[in-house]
Coordinates of C-alpha atoms in Angstrom, one line a residue:
X347 CA 0.0 0.0 0.0
X348 CA 1.4 3.4 -1.0
X349 CA 1.2 6.0 1.7
X350 CA -0.6 9.3 1.0
X351 CA 1.6 12.3 0.2
X352 CA 1.5 15.4 2.5
X353 CA 0.6 17.6 -0.5
X354 CA -2.4 15.5 -1.5
X355 CA -3.7 15.4 2.1
X356 CA -3.3 19.2 2.4
X357 CA -5.3 19.7 -0.8
X358 CA -8.1 17.5 0.5
X359 CA -8.3 19.3 3.8
X360 CA -8.4 22.7 2.0
X361 CA -11.2 21.6 -0.4
X362 CA -13.3 20.2 2.5
X363 CA -12.8 23.2 4.7
X364 CA -14.2 25.5 2.0
X365 CA -17.0 23.1 0.9
X366 CA -20.5 22.6 2.4
X367 CA -19.6 19.1 3.7
X368 CA -20.3 18.3 7.4
X369 CA -17.5 19.1 9.9
X370 CA -17.2 15.4 10.8
X371 CA -15.8 14.7 7.3
X372 CA -12.9 17.1 7.8
X373 CA -11.9 15.7 11.2
X374 CA -12.2 12.2 9.9
X375 CA -9.9 13.0 6.9
X376 CA -7.3 14.5 9.2
X377 CA -7.1 11.3 11.2
X378 CA -6.5 9.1 8.2
X379 CA -2.8 9.8 7.5
X380 CA -2.1 6.1 7.5
X381 CA -4.7 5.4 4.8
X382 CA -3.3 4.9 1.3
X383 CA -4.5 6.8 -1.7
X384 CA -5.1 6.1 -5.4
X385 CA -2.1 7.9 -7.0
X386 CA -3.9 8.1 -10.3
X387 CA -6.7 10.3 -9.0
X388 CA -6.2 13.9 -8.0
X389 CA -7.4 14.9 -4.5
X390 CA -9.6 17.7 -5.8
X391 CA -11.4 15.3 -8.2
X392 CA -12.2 12.9 -5.4
X393 CA -13.3 15.5 -2.9
X394 CA -15.8 17.2 -5.2
X395 CA -17.8 14.0 -5.6
X396 CA -20.8 13.2 -3.3
X397 CA -18.7 11.0 -1.1
X398 CA -19.7 12.9 2.1
X399 CA -23.3 12.1 2.5
X400 CA -24.8 13.3 5.9
X401 CA -26.5 9.9 6.3
X402 CA -23.3 7.9 6.4
X403 CA -22.1 6.8 9.7
X404 CA -18.5 7.2 10.9
X405 CA -17.7 3.6 10.1
X406 CA -19.2 4.0 6.7
X407 CA -17.1 7.1 6.1
X408 CA -13.9 5.2 7.1
X409 CA -14.9 2.4 4.7
X410 CA -15.7 4.9 2.0
X411 CA -12.3 6.7 2.4
X412 CA -10.5 3.4 2.4
X413 CA -12.2 2.3 -0.7
X414 CA -11.5 5.6 -2.5
X415 CA -8.0 6.3 -1.3
X416 CA -6.4 2.8 -1.4
X417 CA -5.2 0.5 -4.2
X418 CA -2.7 -2.4 -4.5
X419 CA -2.1 -2.6 -8.2
X420 CA -2.3 0.8 -9.9
X421 CA 0.8 3.0 -10.2
X422 CA 1.4 6.0 -12.3
X423 CA 4.0 8.8 -12.9
X424 CA 3.3 12.5 -12.1
X425 CA 3.1 13.4 -15.8
X426 CA 1.5 10.3 -17.5
X427 CA -2.0 8.9 -17.3
X428 CA -2.5 5.2 -16.8
X429 CA -4.9 3.6 -19.3
X430 CA -6.4 1.5 -16.4
X431 CA -7.9 4.7 -14.9
X432 CA -11.1 4.5 -17.1
X433 CA -12.7 1.4 -15.3
X434 CA -11.8 2.9 -11.9
X435 CA -13.4 6.3 -12.8
X436 CA -16.5 4.6 -14.2
X437 CA -16.9 2.6 -11.0
X438 CA -16.5 5.7 -8.8
X439 CA -19.0 7.6 -11.0
X440 CA -21.5 4.8 -10.8
X441 CA -21.2 4.6 -7.0
X442 CA -21.7 8.4 -6.7
X443 CA -24.8 8.2 -9.0
X444 CA -26.3 5.6 -6.7
X445 CA -25.6 7.8 -3.6
X446 CA -27.2 10.8 -5.3
X447 CA -30.3 8.7 -6.4
X448 CA -30.6 7.5 -2.8
X449 CA -30.4 11.0 -1.5
X450 CA -33.2 12.2 -3.9
X451 CA -35.4 9.3 -2.9
X452 CA -34.8 10.1 0.8
X453 CA -35.7 13.7 0.2
X454 CA -38.9 12.7 -1.6
X455 CA -39.9 10.4 1.2
X456 CA -39.2 13.2 3.7
X457 CA -41.5 15.5 1.7
X458 CA -44.3 12.9 1.8
X459 CA -43.8 12.4 5.5
X460 CA -43.9 16.1 6.2
X461 CA -47.2 16.5 4.4
X462 CA -48.7 13.6 6.4
X463 CA -47.2 15.1 9.6
X464 CA -48.8 18.5 8.7
X465 CA -52.2 17.0 8.5
X466 CA -51.8 15.3 11.9
X467 CA -50.4 18.5 13.4
X468 CA -53.1 20.7 12.0
X469 CA -56.0 18.4 12.8
X470 CA -54.9 18.0 16.4
X471 CA -54.3 21.8 16.8
X472 CA -57.7 22.6 15.2
X473 CA -59.4 20.0 17.4
X474 CA -57.8 21.4 20.6
X475 CA -59.1 24.9 19.7
X476 CA -62.5 23.7 18.6
X477 CA -63.0 21.9 21.9
X478 CA -62.6 25.2 23.6
X479 CA -64.6 27.5 21.3
X480 CA -67.2 25.1 19.7
X481 CA -67.7 24.3 16.1
X482 CA -70.2 27.2 15.4
X483 CA -67.8 29.7 16.9
X484 CA -64.8 28.9 14.6
X485 CA -65.4 32.2 12.9
X486 CA -62.2 33.4 11.2
X487 CA -61.6 36.7 9.5
X488 CA -62.7 36.9 5.9
X489 CA -59.4 38.2 4.6
X490 CA -56.0 37.1 6.0
X491 CA -52.8 38.6 4.8
X492 CA -49.8 36.4 5.5
X493 CA -46.8 38.7 5.8
X494 CA -43.3 37.2 5.5
X495 CA -39.9 38.7 4.9
X496 CA -36.2 38.5 5.4
X497 CA -34.9 39.7 8.8
X498 CA -34.5 43.5 8.7
X499 CA -36.8 43.9 5.6
X500 CA -39.1 46.3 7.5
X501 CA -42.2 44.1 8.2
X502 CA -43.0 46.1 11.4
X503 CA -42.4 49.4 9.6
X504 CA -44.6 48.7 6.6
X505 CA -47.4 46.8 8.3
X506 CA -49.5 50.0 8.9
X507 CA -49.4 50.8 5.2
X508 CA -50.7 47.3 4.3
X509 CA -53.5 47.6 6.9
X510 CA -54.4 51.0 5.5
X511 CA -54.4 49.8 1.9
X512 CA -56.8 47.0 2.7
X513 CA -59.0 48.9 5.3
X514 CA -58.1 46.4 8.0
X515 CA -58.8 47.6 11.5
X516 CA -58.0 44.5 13.5
X517 CA -54.6 44.7 15.2
X518 CA -52.0 42.7 13.3
X519 CA -51.0 39.3 14.7
X520 CA -47.2 39.0 15.3
X521 CA -46.1 35.4 15.7
X522 CA -43.1 36.5 17.7
X523 CA -45.5 38.1 20.2
X524 CA -47.6 35.0 20.4
X525 CA -44.6 32.9 21.1
X526 CA -43.1 35.2 23.8
X527 CA -42.9 32.7 26.6
X528 CA -39.5 32.4 28.3
X529 CA -38.9 28.9 26.8
X530 CA -39.9 30.2 23.3
X531 CA -37.7 33.2 23.7
X532 CA -34.7 31.1 24.5
X533 CA -35.2 29.0 21.4
X534 CA -35.7 32.1 19.2
X535 CA -32.5 33.7 20.6
X536 CA -30.6 30.6 19.6
X537 CA -32.0 30.8 16.1
X538 CA -34.0 27.6 16.6
X539 CA -37.6 26.8 15.5
X540 CA -40.5 26.2 17.9
X541 CA -42.7 23.2 17.3
X542 CA -45.2 23.6 14.5
X543 CA -48.1 22.2 16.6
X544 CA -47.6 24.9 19.2
X545 CA -47.3 27.6 16.6
X546 CA -50.5 26.6 14.8
X547 CA -52.6 26.3 17.9
X548 CA -51.6 29.7 19.2
X549 CA -52.3 31.2 15.8
X550 CA -55.8 29.7 15.6
X551 CA -56.7 31.2 19.0
X552 CA -55.4 34.6 17.9
X553 CA -57.4 34.5 14.6
X554 CA -60.6 33.8 16.5
X555 CA -60.1 36.8 18.7
X556 CA -60.4 39.1 15.7
X557 CA -63.4 40.8 14.2
X558 CA -64.2 38.5 11.2
X559 CA -65.7 41.2 8.9
X560 CA -62.6 43.3 8.4
X561 CA -59.7 40.9 8.0
X562 CA -56.3 40.6 9.7
X563 CA -52.6 40.6 9.0
X564 CA -50.4 37.8 10.3
X565 CA -46.7 38.6 10.6
X566 CA -44.3 35.7 10.5
X567 CA -46.3 32.7 9.3
X568 CA -45.6 30.3 7.6
X569 CA -41.9 29.6 8.2
X570 CA -41.6 25.9 7.4
X571 CA -42.8 23.2 5.0
X572 CA -45.2 21.9 7.6
X573 CA -46.6 25.4 8.3
X574 CA -47.1 25.9 4.6
X575 CA -49.2 22.8 4.5
X576 CA -51.1 23.9 7.6
X577 CA -51.9 27.2 5.9
X578 CA -53.4 25.3 3.0
X579 CA -55.3 23.1 5.3
X580 CA -56.7 26.1 7.2
X581 CA -58.0 27.5 3.9
X582 CA -59.7 24.2 3.1
X583 CA -61.2 24.0 6.6
X584 CA -62.6 27.6 6.3
X585 CA -64.3 26.6 3.1
X586 CA -65.6 23.5 4.8
X587 CA -67.1 25.6 7.6
X588 CA -68.7 27.9 5.0
X589 CA -70.4 24.9 3.3
X590 CA -71.7 23.6 6.6
X591 CA -73.3 26.9 7.6
X592 CA -74.5 28.1 4.2
X593 CA -78.1 27.2 5.0
X594 CA -78.1 28.2 8.6
X595 CA -78.7 31.5 10.4
X596 CA -74.9 31.7 10.9
X597 CA -74.0 31.8 7.2
X598 CA -72.9 35.5 7.4
X599 CA -70.3 34.6 10.0
X600 CA -68.6 32.2 7.5
X601 CA -67.8 34.3 4.4
X602 CA -65.6 33.1 1.5
X603 CA -62.0 33.2 2.8
X604 CA -59.4 35.4 1.0
X605 CA -55.8 34.6 1.6
X606 CA -52.9 36.9 0.3
X607 CA -49.2 36.1 0.6
X608 CA -46.9 39.1 1.0
X609 CA -43.1 38.7 1.1
X610 CA -40.7 41.6 1.7
X611 CA -37.3 40.9 0.3
X612 CA -33.8 42.3 0.9
X613 CA -30.5 40.7 0.2
X614 CA -28.3 39.3 3.0
X615 CA -25.8 42.1 3.4
X616 CA -28.6 44.7 3.7
X617 CA -30.4 42.5 6.2
X618 CA -27.3 42.2 8.3
X619 CA -26.5 45.9 8.2
X620 CA -30.1 46.9 9.1
X621 CA -30.2 44.6 12.1
X622 CA -26.8 45.6 13.4
X623 CA -27.8 49.3 13.0
X624 CA -31.1 48.6 14.8
X625 CA -29.3 47.0 17.7
X626 CA -26.8 49.9 17.9
X627 CA -29.6 52.5 17.9
X628 CA -31.6 50.7 20.6
X629 CA -28.4 50.5 22.8
X630 CA -27.8 54.2 22.4
X631 CA -31.5 54.9 23.2
X632 CA -31.5 52.8 26.3
X633 CA -28.2 54.4 27.5
X634 CA -29.7 57.8 27.0
X635 CA -32.8 56.8 29.0
X636 CA -30.7 55.5 31.8
X637 CA -28.6 58.7 32.0
X638 CA -31.6 61.1 31.8
X639 CA -34.2 59.0 33.5
X640 CA -36.7 60.0 30.7
X641 CA -38.3 57.8 28.2
X642 CA -38.9 54.0 28.1
X643 CA -36.3 51.3 27.8
X644 CA -36.7 49.3 24.5
X645 CA -36.2 45.6 24.3
X646 CA -32.7 44.6 23.0
X647 CA -32.9 41.7 20.7
X648 CA -30.1 39.2 21.1
X649 CA -30.1 38.6 17.3
X650 CA -29.4 42.3 16.7
X651 CA -26.0 42.1 18.4
X652 CA -24.6 38.9 17.0
X653 CA -23.8 38.8 13.3
X654 CA -23.5 35.0 13.4
X655 CA -27.1 34.7 14.7
X656 CA -28.2 37.3 12.2
X657 CA -26.8 35.4 9.3
X658 CA -28.3 32.2 10.7
X659 CA -31.8 33.8 10.7
X660 CA -31.3 34.9 7.1
X661 CA -30.3 31.4 6.1
X662 CA -33.5 30.0 7.7
X663 CA -35.5 32.5 5.6
X664 CA -33.7 31.5 2.4
X665 CA -34.2 27.8 3.2
X666 CA -37.9 28.2 3.6
X667 CA -38.5 30.7 0.8
X668 CA -39.0 27.8 -1.7
X669 CA -41.9 26.7 0.5
X670 CA -43.5 30.1 0.2
X671 CA -43.2 30.0 -3.6
X672 CA -45.5 26.9 -3.6
X673 CA -48.2 29.1 -2.2
X674 CA -48.0 31.5 -5.3
X675 CA -49.7 28.8 -7.3
X676 CA -52.7 28.8 -5.0
X677 CA -53.1 32.3 -3.5
X678 CA -52.4 35.9 -4.7
X679 CA -48.7 36.3 -4.1
X680 CA -47.0 39.7 -3.6
X681 CA -43.2 39.7 -3.7
X682 CA -42.1 43.2 -2.7
X683 CA -38.6 44.6 -3.1
X684 CA -38.0 46.3 0.3
X685 CA -34.5 47.5 -0.5
X686 CA -35.5 51.2 -1.1
X687 CA -36.4 53.9 1.4
X688 CA -39.6 53.7 3.4
X689 CA -41.7 56.0 1.0
X690 CA -40.7 54.1 -2.1
X691 CA -41.5 50.7 -0.6
X692 CA -44.8 52.0 0.7
X693 CA -45.8 53.1 -2.7
X694 CA -45.1 49.7 -4.1
X695 CA -47.2 48.1 -1.3
X696 CA -50.1 50.4 -1.9
X697 CA -50.0 49.6 -5.6
X698 CA -49.8 45.8 -4.9
X699 CA -52.8 45.9 -2.6
X700 CA -55.2 47.8 -4.7
X701 CA -58.8 46.5 -4.8
X702 CA -59.3 43.6 -7.1
X703 CA -62.9 42.5 -7.5
X704 CA -62.0 39.2 -9.1
X705 CA -60.3 38.2 -5.8
X706 CA -62.8 39.6 -3.3
X707 CA -66.3 39.2 -4.8
X708 CA -68.1 35.9 -4.8
X709 CA -67.7 34.1 -8.1
X710 CA -71.4 34.4 -9.1
X711 CA -71.4 38.1 -8.2
X712 CA -68.3 38.8 -10.2
X713 CA -69.5 36.9 -13.2
X714 CA -72.7 38.8 -13.2
X715 CA -71.0 42.3 -13.4
X716 CA -67.7 41.5 -15.1
X717 CA -69.0 42.4 -18.6
X718 CA -69.3 46.1 -17.5
X719 CA -66.0 47.8 -18.5
X720 CA -63.8 49.2 -15.9
X721 CA -63.6 53.0 -15.6
X722 CA -59.8 52.8 -15.8
X723 CA -60.0 51.0 -19.1
X724 CA -63.0 52.5 -20.8
X725 CA -61.0 55.4 -22.2
X726 CA -58.2 53.3 -23.8
X727 CA -59.8 53.2 -27.3
X728 CA -62.1 56.3 -26.8
X729 CA -59.8 58.5 -28.9
X730 CA -59.8 56.2 -31.9
X731 CA -63.6 55.7 -31.6
X732 CA -64.1 59.5 -31.5
X733 CA -62.1 60.0 -34.7
X734 CA -63.9 57.2 -36.5
X735 CA -67.3 58.7 -35.6
X736 CA -66.4 62.2 -36.8
X737 CA -65.0 60.9 -40.1
X738 CA -68.1 58.8 -40.7
X739 CA -70.6 61.7 -40.1
X740 CA -68.5 64.2 -42.1
X741 CA -68.4 61.8 -45.1
X742 CA -71.6 59.8 -44.9
X743 CA -74.0 62.5 -43.5
X744 CA -72.5 65.9 -44.4
X745 CA -75.8 67.8 -43.9
X746 CA -76.3 66.5 -40.3
X747 CA -72.6 67.2 -39.6
X748 CA -73.1 70.8 -40.9
X749 CA -76.1 71.4 -38.6
X750 CA -74.1 70.3 -35.6
X751 CA -71.2 72.6 -36.4
X752 CA -73.7 75.5 -37.0
X753 CA -75.3 74.9 -33.6
X754 CA -71.9 75.0 -31.9
X755 CA -71.0 78.2 -33.6
X756 CA -74.3 80.0 -32.8
X757 CA -75.1 78.8 -29.3
X758 CA -72.2 77.0 -27.6
X759 CA -69.1 79.0 -28.6
X760 CA -70.5 82.5 -27.5
X761 CA -71.5 81.1 -24.1
X762 CA -68.1 79.4 -23.7
X763 CA -66.3 82.7 -24.6
X764 CA -68.4 84.5 -22.0
X765 CA -67.3 82.1 -19.2
X766 CA -63.8 81.6 -20.4
X767 CA -62.2 82.4 -17.1
X768 CA -64.4 80.2 -14.9
X769 CA -63.7 77.0 -16.9
X770 CA -67.4 76.0 -17.1
X771 CA -70.4 77.1 -19.1
X772 CA -74.0 76.0 -18.9
X773 CA -75.7 76.3 -22.3
X774 CA -79.5 76.0 -22.4
X775 CA -81.3 75.7 -25.7
X776 CA -84.8 74.8 -27.0
X777 CA -83.4 74.3 -30.5
X778 CA -85.4 71.4 -32.0
X779 CA -82.5 69.9 -33.8
X780 CA -81.3 68.5 -30.5
X781 CA -84.2 66.1 -30.5
X782 CA -82.2 64.1 -33.0
X783 CA -79.9 61.7 -31.1
X784 CA -77.4 61.7 -34.0
X785 CA -76.9 65.5 -33.9
X786 CA -76.5 65.3 -30.1
X787 CA -73.8 62.6 -30.6
X788 CA -72.0 64.7 -33.2
X789 CA -72.1 67.9 -31.1
X790 CA -70.6 66.1 -28.1
X791 CA -68.0 64.4 -30.3
X792 CA -66.9 67.7 -31.9
X793 CA -66.6 69.4 -28.6
X794 CA -64.7 66.4 -27.1
X795 CA -62.3 66.5 -29.9
X796 CA -61.6 70.1 -29.3
X797 CA -60.8 69.4 -25.6
X798 CA -64.1 70.2 -23.9
X799 CA -65.8 67.8 -21.4
X800 CA -69.5 67.9 -22.2
X801 CA -72.6 66.4 -20.6
X802 CA -76.2 67.0 -21.7
X803 CA -79.5 66.9 -19.9
X804 CA -83.0 67.1 -21.4
X805 CA -85.9 68.6 -19.5
X806 CA -89.6 69.1 -20.5
X807 CA -91.4 72.3 -19.4
X808 CA -95.2 72.2 -19.3
X809 CA -97.0 75.5 -19.6
X810 CA -100.8 75.8 -19.2
X811 CA -102.3 77.3 -22.4
X812 CA -106.1 76.9 -22.2
X813 CA -109.0 74.9 -20.6
X814 CA -111.3 72.7 -22.6
X815 CA -114.8 74.1 -22.0
X816 CA -116.4 70.7 -22.4
X817 CA -114.2 68.6 -20.2
X818 CA -112.6 71.4 -18.1
X819 CA -109.3 69.7 -18.9
X820 CA -106.2 72.0 -18.7
X821 CA -104.3 71.9 -22.0
X822 CA -100.6 72.0 -21.5
X823 CA -97.9 73.1 -23.9
X824 CA -94.8 71.0 -23.7
X825 CA -91.4 72.6 -24.4
X826 CA -88.1 70.6 -24.5
X827 CA -85.2 72.4 -23.0
X828 CA -81.7 71.0 -23.5
X829 CA -78.9 71.9 -21.1
X830 CA -75.3 71.3 -22.1
X831 CA -72.7 71.5 -19.3
X832 CA -69.4 72.4 -21.0
X833 CA -66.2 72.2 -18.9
X834 CA -62.7 73.3 -20.0
X835 CA -59.4 74.3 -18.3
X836 CA -59.8 77.2 -16.0
X837 CA -57.6 80.3 -16.5
X838 CA -56.2 81.9 -13.4
X839 CA -55.6 85.7 -13.5
X840 CA -52.9 87.0 -11.2
X841 CA -54.3 90.1 -9.4
X842 CA -52.4 93.3 -9.8
X843 CA -50.7 94.5 -6.6
X844 CA -50.9 98.2 -5.9
X845 CA -47.6 99.6 -4.9
X846 CA -47.2 102.6 -2.8

């Protein structure tokens, strides 16, 4: 057996130290100086394979190292390649492929297990809460906004803007506040997660304490694969409760649920800098309070003073972000870039949370009114339609078009000129040509093309003229009066200042 060279062992240590392999692999390699190596394989080539599987035991790792780094028959010079390397490399590649396939299978099995676990966790938590409140009192808010974000992304800062945009008056639910017991705080300060069952049960209690008509915002949920599944199960359970109570006197307490997912994102360095700065400002504030005796002491977060913990929290966010993306296929998903200043981020939030009838109205209600054009879109093609109408009347009905132009010249333009400064003129006319809807359309179209905003109203005035001597019926004379309200840009006149 050929002993391993110091150079090769140093290369292996260096690669492992800078890789994402577990620490046990590094310590194990450093203790294998007596183990031989395959001289025909470079250390870097061997290390970058999936040899270091977390599921391997220490004995398996030793066996794996011995198998990879020992040989009794192959020798090669430093500059030449032995032709017998091909079978050895193929064997190593096949073995690595088997390890990778096994890891993928294990990951899939874990995923299936987590989904099953989520159902058990949610069903037990829901049952515990239902036993306390009763089935008919499981009345959750109609709209729930699930707010997530990277540490330091400004969730607390921007929560009021989101509440204002959606008209939510219920106080927001902060998961960190719900889980503020001493034992939970100790786990949070260490960057660890609290059991999903406890989290879900506390959340359900908090949701039931809200007014169900106005919605609520939940800050900090979901944070894991299981919690994502529990969120979907909650949505299904709310629909189930709605179906159960649809024909009961309690149906108004179980409206169609609306879930929105909102994620505030900042990159890792900005997240770290913001939290460190926050911790520094809180320390300075508390020191000032202690010196002056004025003001209130603010809570100092352990995670704001330790960069390692800060980066650990950000890593947890990154690890679970893929779970949140799965919700984008089911619920409205708002990914908001929170890197900018407070005002710019707030404008993005307000834009994202504008009213959307298709999300908030019942399906049947929306289908009944969706054919009516939106006010924001009705004017998109109005200019083209206006030009087409004017061209049509000018070419196809020139006499009618001429009458409309004459009416504007004689009755509208003089009144507009008289009220040029005010920006509005009311034109009343009993001209019988306005009884023709086509002429009215042409008049309004011409004035619109010239930049005026016009509305028209028709009124009928009845004037007594005589009495029928046989029936004593009062004979009325009807007169049609048309009122055109013409609006245009107002002109402001700067008053002259008298100087003494």
